[in-house]
Amino acid sequence: MQAIEIQQGIYWVGAIDWSMRSFHGYQTGRGSTYNAYLILDDKITLIDTVKETFASELLARVKSVIDPAQIDYIVSSHVEPDHSGAIPFMLSQCPKAKIITSLPNGEKGLKSHYGDLPYQGVKAGDSLSIGQRTLQFVPTPMLHWPDSMVTYCPEEKILFSNDAFGEHLASNQRFDDEVDKAALLYECQKYYANILMLYGRQAQTALKTLGGLDIKLIATGHGVIWRSYIQEIMNYYQKWSANSCEERAVIVFDSMWHSTEKMARAIAEGFAQKNIPVSFYDIKENHLSDIVTDILTAKYLAVGSPTINNQMMPTIASFLCYLKGLAPKDKKAFAFGSYGWGGQSIGLIEEELKAMGFTLILDKIRMMNIPSPAQLAEISRQLEKVL
Ligand code: FEO
């Protein structure tokens, strides 16, 4: 395991998790990396560690450059264990190291995970001279934990951004221009949608602060390092955090005997008549984390379920619960579904869409048993009228 020099005297020493397919429920089809960076200066500094199970990979990469006992500081940008999990192990290898963490939440969080360790707390505006270089600490609370912070090195023009601007993408390429750009941007959008969508306001605040920095590299906590598309990813973060939507529709449904599915197809036809592109998700065949990635930038959302046991299908309930937690904004939505007798599911979905603050562009569409061709054509017509 070798370190990779990303700039003179600064090394990537992280770990590649090729096999991970779930990150607390978020489907990670391309794996991930846990990025850590080693800075050689008068005071040797490690920025972040890795998930505990990858500690030996981190150690081996550090050892390919220096004796780990020489490390003076470990900067902990974020308490979540994918970045801090190997701190206790690394401390056993570098006993003189102090852990730099945000005050008060970083120190509090690390203590409750790992107990009393040699912490050195930092606040907004604090900086640390490590020799030829300075590390400036910028708290980014709730991006996406209370303790989150980023570190800027002005002499190198590097922003160590931890989770911000990252993506779950396992690769042995380290830079943005070395990987497939479409896959990279998709994974960035997926990361933002599933991890950061809830914190758009905090992202806007952070972008204002970080926008004033002269940045040559963004060294993220996951995935690749940005060097060629820095402005592009900043622009995407601006767009996503401002809830800027495209003229696109997402249809999500479950179906028992294809009646709700027929209604979903009629709805797709209504959007098509107005030249509005549609993403069509039978929830049995798609993962929640992919669906919300699409919803992030879509203006319209239609959600459908038949009624089962006086409720909506549990798949749709789970989807709505996940979506509600992420608090998407400014969507135009409506509910639809078929039923045999009670038909409660459609009203329940509509209540959830209202509770999310969405604008309802159609009253709930309910159809008993099997919708006729005339009824389906009427759905398309009604939809066209309000688009
Ligand atoms: Fe990558 Fe919030 O940890």
Tab-separated table of C-alpha atoms and ligand atoms in Angstrom:
chain	number	residue	atom	x	y	z
A	1	MET	CA	0.000	0.000	0.000
A	2	GLN	CA	1.592	3.234	-1.167
A	3	ALA	CA	0.796	6.860	-0.425
A	4	ILE	CA	0.055	9.051	-3.436
A	5	GLU	CA	1.635	12.506	-3.543
A	6	ILE	CA	-1.077	14.977	-4.594
A	7	GLN	CA	1.035	18.111	-4.181
A	8	GLN	CA	4.644	18.444	-3.028
A	9	GLY	CA	4.850	17.104	0.531
A	10	ILE	CA	1.136	16.280	0.710
A	11	TYR	CA	-0.021	12.692	0.322
A	12	TRP	CA	-3.305	10.838	-0.039
A	13	VAL	CA	-3.128	8.003	2.503
A	14	GLY	CA	-6.762	6.859	2.556
A	15	ALA	CA	-8.469	3.558	1.879
A	16	ILE	CA	-10.530	2.208	-1.008
A	17	ASP	CA	-13.730	0.348	-0.099
A	18	TRP	CA	-14.384	-1.414	-3.399
A	19	SER	CA	-17.111	-3.695	-2.065
A	20	MET	CA	-19.365	-1.416	-0.011
A	21	ARG	CA	-22.895	-1.435	-1.429
A	22	SER	CA	-24.796	0.193	1.442
A	23	PHE	CA	-23.910	3.256	3.499
A	24	HIS	CA	-26.487	3.216	6.295
A	25	GLY	CA	-29.200	2.374	3.799
A	26	TYR	CA	-27.981	4.549	0.919
A	27	GLN	CA	-27.143	2.202	-1.945
A	28	THR	CA	-23.522	2.720	-3.011
A	29	GLY	CA	-23.264	0.846	-6.279
A	30	ARG	CA	-19.759	2.077	-7.021
A	31	GLY	CA	-18.219	1.557	-3.550
A	32	SER	CA	-16.387	4.418	-1.862
A	33	THR	CA	-13.119	5.722	-0.493
A	34	TYR	CA	-12.262	7.126	2.915
A	35	ASN	CA	-9.751	9.848	2.207
A	36	ALA	CA	-7.001	10.852	4.627
A	37	TYR	CA	-4.133	13.218	3.841
A	38	LEU	CA	-0.645	13.422	5.287
A	39	ILE	CA	1.165	16.783	5.284
A	40	LEU	CA	4.923	16.748	5.799
A	41	ASP	CA	6.066	19.950	7.467
A	42	ASP	CA	7.800	20.935	10.725
A	43	LYS	CA	4.739	19.480	12.423
A	44	ILE	CA	3.554	16.395	10.590
A	45	THR	CA	-0.208	16.407	10.226
A	46	LEU	CA	-2.732	13.772	9.272
A	47	ILE	CA	-6.065	15.120	8.033
A	48	ASP	CA	-8.728	12.576	9.053
A	49	THR	CA	-8.452	8.812	9.327
A	50	VAL	CA	-10.596	6.055	7.806
A	51	LYS	CA	-13.276	3.536	8.785
A	52	GLU	CA	-11.913	1.342	11.578
A	53	THR	CA	-11.832	-1.802	9.416
A	54	PHE	CA	-9.430	-0.042	7.012
A	55	ALA	CA	-6.990	1.181	9.692
A	56	SER	CA	-4.200	-1.125	8.526
A	57	GLU	CA	-4.486	0.236	4.972
A	58	LEU	CA	-4.120	3.794	6.294
A	59	LEU	CA	-1.151	2.807	8.425
A	60	ALA	CA	0.580	1.054	5.534
A	61	ARG	CA	0.187	4.107	3.281
A	62	VAL	CA	1.518	6.414	6.023
A	63	LYS	CA	4.452	4.057	6.600
A	64	SER	CA	5.332	4.217	2.910
A	65	VAL	CA	6.279	7.880	3.546
A	66	ILE	CA	7.252	8.300	7.221
A	67	ASP	CA	7.414	6.590	10.575
A	68	PRO	CA	3.900	7.188	11.979
A	69	ALA	CA	5.405	7.951	15.411
A	70	GLN	CA	6.469	11.294	13.894
A	71	ILE	CA	2.868	12.509	13.449
A	72	ASP	CA	2.185	15.604	15.594
A	73	TYR	CA	-1.458	16.309	14.748
A	74	ILE	CA	-4.501	14.392	13.578
A	75	VAL	CA	-7.187	16.760	12.338
A	76	SER	CA	-10.627	15.240	12.868
A	77	SER	CA	-12.939	17.084	10.481
A	78	HIS	CA	-15.987	15.027	11.416
A	79	VAL	CA	-16.855	12.515	14.132
A	80	GLU	CA	-18.776	10.054	11.922
A	81	PRO	CA	-16.874	6.738	12.148
A	82	ASP	CA	-16.082	6.497	8.429
A	83	HIS	CA	-13.549	9.285	9.124
A	84	SER	CA	-12.771	8.966	12.825
A	85	GLY	CA	-13.002	5.188	13.312
A	86	ALA	CA	-9.232	4.643	13.042
A	87	ILE	CA	-8.255	7.481	15.428
A	88	PRO	CA	-7.703	5.209	18.467
A	89	PHE	CA	-5.591	2.816	16.380
A	90	MET	CA	-3.543	5.622	14.835
A	91	LEU	CA	-2.963	7.133	18.287
A	92	SER	CA	-1.454	3.837	19.350
A	93	GLN	CA	1.023	4.298	16.472
A	94	CYS	CA	1.742	7.989	17.003
A	95	PRO	CA	1.637	8.569	20.759
A	96	LYS	CA	2.699	12.221	20.650
A	97	ALA	CA	-0.155	13.266	18.337
A	98	LYS	CA	-2.841	15.696	19.411
A	99	ILE	CA	-6.323	15.496	17.891
A	100	ILE	CA	-7.546	18.760	16.445
A	101	THR	CA	-11.330	18.926	16.573
A	102	SER	CA	-14.084	21.520	16.501
A	103	LEU	CA	-15.390	23.057	19.733
A	104	PRO	CA	-17.644	22.194	21.330
A	105	ASN	CA	-19.301	19.522	19.168
A	106	GLY	CA	-16.273	17.745	17.733
A	107	GLU	CA	-14.658	17.244	21.123
A	108	LYS	CA	-17.961	16.230	22.697
A	109	GLY	CA	-18.691	13.753	19.879
A	110	LEU	CA	-15.212	12.198	19.849
A	111	LYS	CA	-15.274	11.822	23.648
A	112	SER	CA	-18.578	10.007	23.519
A	113	HIS	CA	-17.222	7.647	20.847
A	114	TYR	CA	-13.646	7.086	22.033
A	115	GLY	CA	-13.327	8.491	25.577
A	116	ASP	CA	-10.666	10.896	26.821
A	117	LEU	CA	-7.922	11.374	24.258
A	118	PRO	CA	-5.476	14.283	23.794
A	119	TYR	CA	-7.916	16.714	22.166
A	120	GLN	CA	-7.090	20.256	21.092
A	121	GLY	CA	-10.290	22.127	20.289
A	122	VAL	CA	-10.552	24.797	17.590
A	123	LYS	CA	-13.198	27.375	16.763
A	124	ALA	CA	-14.107	29.483	13.737
A	125	GLY	CA	-11.180	31.718	12.810
A	126	ASP	CA	-8.565	29.592	14.597
A	127	SER	CA	-5.492	28.561	12.668
A	128	LEU	CA	-2.482	26.395	13.319
A	129	SER	CA	1.021	26.942	11.966
A	130	ILE	CA	2.659	23.621	11.108
A	131	GLY	CA	5.861	25.138	9.680
A	132	GLN	CA	5.819	26.402	6.104
A	133	ARG	CA	2.090	25.962	6.053
A	134	THR	CA	-0.925	27.155	7.993
A	135	LEU	CA	-4.160	25.293	8.604
A	136	GLN	CA	-7.263	27.459	8.938
A	137	PHE	CA	-10.339	25.872	10.439
A	138	VAL	CA	-13.816	26.680	9.188
A	139	PRO	CA	-16.788	25.124	11.009
A	140	THR	CA	-19.553	23.884	8.697
A	141	PRO	CA	-22.130	22.848	11.313
A	142	MET	CA	-24.829	20.457	10.093
A	143	LEU	CA	-22.975	19.698	6.883
A	144	HIS	CA	-23.942	17.191	7.900
A	145	TRP	CA	-23.271	16.705	11.632
A	146	PRO	CA	-23.046	19.397	14.327
A	147	ASP	CA	-19.260	18.970	14.551
A	148	SER	CA	-18.418	19.133	10.830
A	149	MET	CA	-15.586	21.446	9.810
A	150	VAL	CA	-13.320	21.987	6.819
A	151	THR	CA	-9.649	22.987	6.794
A	152	TYR	CA	-8.040	25.420	4.381
A	153	CYS	CA	-4.312	25.650	3.719
A	154	PRO	CA	-3.678	29.063	2.092
A	155	GLU	CA	-0.049	28.386	1.106
A	156	GLU	CA	-1.148	25.337	-0.917
A	157	LYS	CA	-4.615	26.636	-1.821
A	158	ILE	CA	-6.083	23.296	-0.735
A	159	LEU	CA	-9.460	22.932	0.899
A	160	PHE	CA	-9.767	19.728	2.914
A	161	SER	CA	-13.546	19.496	2.685
A	162	ASN	CA	-14.394	16.145	4.320
A	163	ASP	CA	-17.953	15.098	3.312
A	164	ALA	CA	-18.718	18.305	1.398
A	165	PHE	CA	-18.211	17.978	-2.385
A	166	GLY	CA	-17.522	14.245	-1.959
A	167	GLU	CA	-19.119	11.192	-3.504
A	168	HIS	CA	-19.173	7.451	-3.006
A	169	LEU	CA	-16.990	6.283	-5.849
A	170	ALA	CA	-14.277	3.662	-5.414
A	171	SER	CA	-11.412	4.253	-7.790
A	172	ASN	CA	-7.656	3.965	-7.922
A	173	GLN	CA	-7.652	7.301	-9.731
A	174	ARG	CA	-7.350	10.203	-7.324
A	175	PHE	CA	-8.436	13.213	-9.399
A	176	ASP	CA	-11.728	14.382	-10.927
A	177	ASP	CA	-10.384	14.500	-14.509
A	178	GLU	CA	-9.189	10.884	-14.360
A	179	VAL	CA	-12.590	9.226	-13.919
A	180	ASP	CA	-15.758	9.056	-16.015
A	181	LYS	CA	-17.260	12.518	-15.612
A	182	ALA	CA	-20.916	11.523	-16.015
A	183	ALA	CA	-20.566	8.799	-13.359
A	184	LEU	CA	-18.730	11.225	-11.079
A	185	LEU	CA	-21.387	13.929	-11.327
A	186	TYR	CA	-24.183	11.388	-10.841
A	187	GLU	CA	-22.532	10.116	-7.665
A	188	CYS	CA	-22.051	13.702	-6.429
A	189	GLN	CA	-25.740	14.439	-6.960
A	190	LYS	CA	-26.640	11.178	-5.244
A	191	TYR	CA	-24.398	12.056	-2.299
A	192	TYR	CA	-25.882	15.538	-1.995
A	193	ALA	CA	-29.465	14.243	-2.296
A	194	ASN	CA	-29.093	11.490	0.283
A	195	ILE	CA	-26.753	13.136	2.791
A	196	LEU	CA	-27.051	16.902	2.436
A	197	MET	CA	-30.457	17.746	0.917
A	198	LEU	CA	-31.892	18.378	4.369
A	199	TYR	CA	-29.206	20.974	5.053
A	200	GLY	CA	-29.553	23.274	2.032
A	201	ARG	CA	-29.613	26.422	4.172
A	202	GLN	CA	-26.369	25.431	5.918
A	203	ALA	CA	-24.839	24.564	2.531
A	204	GLN	CA	-25.692	28.049	1.253
A	205	THR	CA	-23.961	29.599	4.283
A	206	ALA	CA	-20.881	27.435	3.773
A	207	LEU	CA	-20.743	28.270	0.057
A	208	LYS	CA	-20.694	31.981	0.875
A	209	THR	CA	-17.691	31.478	3.184
A	210	LEU	CA	-15.817	29.063	0.939
A	211	GLY	CA	-16.579	31.027	-2.228
A	212	GLY	CA	-14.140	33.718	-1.073
A	213	LEU	CA	-11.198	31.318	-0.877
A	214	ASP	CA	-8.579	30.857	-3.569
A	215	ILE	CA	-8.821	27.099	-4.140
A	216	LYS	CA	-6.583	24.986	-6.349
A	217	LEU	CA	-7.605	21.587	-4.962
A	218	ILE	CA	-10.614	20.367	-3.018
A	219	ALA	CA	-9.420	17.310	-1.147
A	220	THR	CA	-12.654	15.587	-0.164
A	221	GLY	CA	-13.346	12.889	2.411
A	222	HIS	CA	-14.853	10.524	-0.190
A	223	GLY	CA	-14.114	9.851	-3.845
A	224	VAL	CA	-11.835	11.966	-5.992
A	225	ILE	CA	-9.955	15.230	-5.455
A	226	TRP	CA	-11.285	18.181	-7.429
A	227	ARG	CA	-8.704	20.038	-9.524
A	228	SER	CA	-10.240	20.508	-12.993
A	229	TYR	CA	-13.947	20.943	-12.182
A	230	ILE	CA	-13.835	23.001	-8.974
A	231	GLN	CA	-16.110	25.753	-10.249
A	232	GLU	CA	-18.467	23.186	-11.742
A	233	ILE	CA	-18.995	21.282	-8.486
A	234	MET	CA	-19.362	24.581	-6.599
A	235	ASN	CA	-22.032	25.614	-9.130
A	236	TYR	CA	-23.847	22.326	-8.680
A	237	TYR	CA	-23.817	22.767	-4.885
A	238	GLN	CA	-25.191	26.271	-5.406
A	239	LYS	CA	-28.000	24.917	-7.586
A	240	TRP	CA	-28.862	21.978	-5.348
A	241	SER	CA	-28.811	23.956	-2.112
A	242	ALA	CA	-30.966	26.701	-3.667
A	243	ASN	CA	-33.598	24.032	-4.521
A	244	SER	CA	-33.380	24.976	-8.162
A	245	CYS	CA	-35.592	22.591	-10.165
A	246	GLU	CA	-35.776	21.502	-13.794
A	247	GLU	CA	-38.957	21.111	-15.844
A	248	ARG	CA	-38.990	17.344	-15.197
A	249	ALA	CA	-41.324	14.892	-13.519
A	250	VAL	CA	-40.734	11.889	-11.291
A	251	ILE	CA	-43.452	9.233	-10.984
A	252	VAL	CA	-43.106	6.764	-8.104
A	253	PHE	CA	-45.609	3.989	-7.509
A	254	ASP	CA	-46.277	0.481	-6.340
A	255	SER	CA	-48.970	-1.708	-7.838
A	256	MET	CA	-50.645	-4.995	-6.902
A	257	TRP	CA	-52.510	-6.005	-10.075
A	258	HIS	CA	-51.226	-3.343	-12.508
A	259	SER	CA	-54.111	-0.869	-12.097
A	260	THR	CA	-52.022	1.776	-10.301
A	261	GLU	CA	-49.299	1.050	-12.841
A	262	LYS	CA	-51.754	1.807	-15.680
A	263	MET	CA	-52.563	5.110	-13.987
A	264	ALA	CA	-48.818	5.870	-13.693
A	265	ARG	CA	-48.448	5.281	-17.439
A	266	ALA	CA	-51.394	7.606	-18.160
A	267	ILE	CA	-49.711	10.261	-15.987
A	268	ALA	CA	-46.447	9.797	-17.912
A	269	GLU	CA	-48.443	10.331	-21.111
A	270	GLY	CA	-49.900	13.582	-19.724
A	271	PHE	CA	-46.413	14.936	-19.006
A	272	ALA	CA	-45.217	13.750	-22.441
A	273	GLN	CA	-47.998	15.709	-24.136
A	274	LYS	CA	-46.499	18.830	-22.574
A	275	ASN	CA	-42.961	17.809	-23.514
A	276	ILE	CA	-41.963	17.325	-19.885
A	277	PRO	CA	-39.440	14.508	-19.433
A	278	VAL	CA	-40.458	11.780	-17.001
A	279	SER	CA	-38.576	9.374	-14.748
A	280	PHE	CA	-40.761	6.347	-14.062
A	281	TYR	CA	-40.074	4.343	-10.898
A	282	ASP	CA	-41.863	1.122	-10.037
A	283	ILE	CA	-40.650	1.093	-6.451
A	284	LYS	CA	-40.226	-2.684	-6.434
A	285	GLU	CA	-37.481	-2.351	-9.029
A	286	ASN	CA	-35.683	0.762	-7.784
A	287	HIS	CA	-33.817	1.886	-4.697
A	288	LEU	CA	-34.956	4.837	-2.595
A	289	SER	CA	-31.540	6.473	-2.769
A	290	ASP	CA	-31.653	6.540	-6.589
A	291	ILE	CA	-35.198	7.900	-6.639
A	292	VAL	CA	-34.437	10.814	-4.297
A	293	THR	CA	-31.357	11.626	-6.392
A	294	ASP	CA	-33.711	12.236	-9.299
A	295	ILE	CA	-36.272	14.113	-7.193
A	296	LEU	CA	-33.620	16.609	-6.018
A	297	THR	CA	-33.789	18.527	-9.307
A	298	ALA	CA	-37.272	17.650	-10.602
A	299	LYS	CA	-40.152	20.135	-10.404
A	300	TYR	CA	-43.000	17.557	-10.414
A	301	LEU	CA	-43.645	14.478	-8.303
A	302	ALA	CA	-46.537	12.004	-8.636
A	303	VAL	CA	-46.828	9.261	-5.999
A	304	GLY	CA	-49.184	6.298	-6.312
A	305	SER	CA	-50.236	3.269	-4.335
A	306	PRO	CA	-53.192	0.902	-4.223
A	307	THR	CA	-54.863	0.390	-0.855
A	308	ILE	CA	-53.922	-2.568	1.288
A	309	ASN	CA	-55.422	-3.152	4.739
A	310	ASN	CA	-56.734	0.436	4.763
A	311	GLN	CA	-53.209	1.783	4.195
A	312	MET	CA	-50.818	2.565	1.376
A	313	MET	CA	-48.322	-0.153	0.393
A	314	PRO	CA	-45.470	-0.299	2.936
A	315	THR	CA	-42.973	0.299	0.104
A	316	ILE	CA	-44.548	3.692	-0.620
A	317	ALA	CA	-44.834	4.492	3.095
A	318	SER	CA	-41.122	3.810	3.430
A	319	PHE	CA	-40.353	5.992	0.402
A	320	LEU	CA	-42.429	8.890	1.785
A	321	CYS	CA	-40.795	8.553	5.207
A	322	TYR	CA	-37.321	8.701	3.631
A	323	LEU	CA	-38.261	11.625	1.394
A	324	LYS	CA	-39.853	13.581	4.233
A	325	GLY	CA	-36.664	13.257	6.279
A	326	LEU	CA	-34.656	14.817	3.463
A	327	ALA	CA	-37.083	17.783	3.307
A	328	PRO	CA	-37.086	18.522	-0.437
A	329	LYS	CA	-38.475	21.958	-1.270
A	330	ASP	CA	-40.637	23.653	-3.881
A	331	LYS	CA	-42.152	20.605	-5.614
A	332	LYS	CA	-45.471	20.378	-7.390
A	333	ALA	CA	-47.080	17.065	-6.571
A	334	PHE	CA	-50.169	14.873	-6.511
A	335	ALA	CA	-51.311	11.445	-5.338
A	336	PHE	CA	-52.952	8.646	-7.296
A	337	GLY	CA	-53.905	5.011	-6.944
A	338	SER	CA	-56.435	2.269	-7.510
A	339	TYR	CA	-58.517	0.507	-4.883
A	340	GLY	CA	-61.060	-2.248	-4.390
A	341	TRP	CA	-63.265	-0.754	-1.678
A	342	GLY	CA	-61.978	1.701	0.993
A	343	GLY	CA	-59.331	3.494	-1.102
A	344	GLN	CA	-57.676	5.177	1.878
A	345	SER	CA	-54.124	4.985	0.489
A	346	ILE	CA	-54.520	7.871	-1.941
A	347	GLY	CA	-55.709	10.327	0.695
A	348	LEU	CA	-52.939	9.228	3.031
A	349	ILE	CA	-50.334	9.882	0.346
A	350	GLU	CA	-51.861	13.282	-0.353
A	351	GLU	CA	-51.619	14.167	3.355
A	352	GLU	CA	-47.937	13.264	3.355
A	353	LEU	CA	-47.275	15.388	0.252
A	354	LYS	CA	-49.051	18.318	1.927
A	355	ALA	CA	-47.069	17.797	5.124
A	356	MET	CA	-43.890	18.123	3.055
A	357	GLY	CA	-45.066	21.562	1.943
A	358	PHE	CA	-45.550	20.608	-1.707
A	359	THR	CA	-48.045	22.433	-3.916
A	360	LEU	CA	-50.810	20.037	-4.965
A	361	ILE	CA	-51.507	20.587	-8.653
A	362	LEU	CA	-54.282	17.958	-8.842
A	363	ASP	CA	-56.721	16.536	-6.321
A	364	LYS	CA	-55.960	12.934	-5.460
A	365	ILE	CA	-56.818	10.622	-8.348
A	366	ARG	CA	-58.657	7.481	-7.193
A	367	MET	CA	-59.877	4.690	-9.481
A	368	MET	CA	-61.797	1.601	-8.473
A	369	ASN	CA	-60.534	-1.802	-9.591
A	370	ILE	CA	-59.400	-1.636	-13.234
A	371	PRO	CA	-59.361	1.823	-14.861
A	372	SER	CA	-60.962	1.905	-18.302
A	373	PRO	CA	-59.174	3.391	-21.353
A	374	ALA	CA	-61.540	6.372	-21.135
A	375	GLN	CA	-60.674	6.965	-17.477
A	376	LEU	CA	-56.963	6.734	-18.226
A	377	ALA	CA	-57.289	9.220	-21.081
A	378	GLU	CA	-59.095	11.548	-18.688
A	379	ILE	CA	-56.119	11.430	-16.259
A	380	SER	CA	-53.793	12.567	-19.055
A	381	ARG	CA	-56.224	15.334	-20.050
A	382	GLN	CA	-56.639	16.625	-16.486
A	383	LEU	CA	-52.882	16.696	-15.999
A	384	GLU	CA	-52.249	18.498	-19.263
A	385	LYS	CA	-54.664	21.234	-18.162
A	386	VAL	CA	-52.635	22.105	-15.050
A	387	LEU	CA	-49.150	21.941	-16.588
B	1	FEO	FE1	-18.357	10.578	5.410
B	1	FEO	FE2	-20.581	11.980	7.467
B	1	FEO	O1	-19.219	10.836	7.022
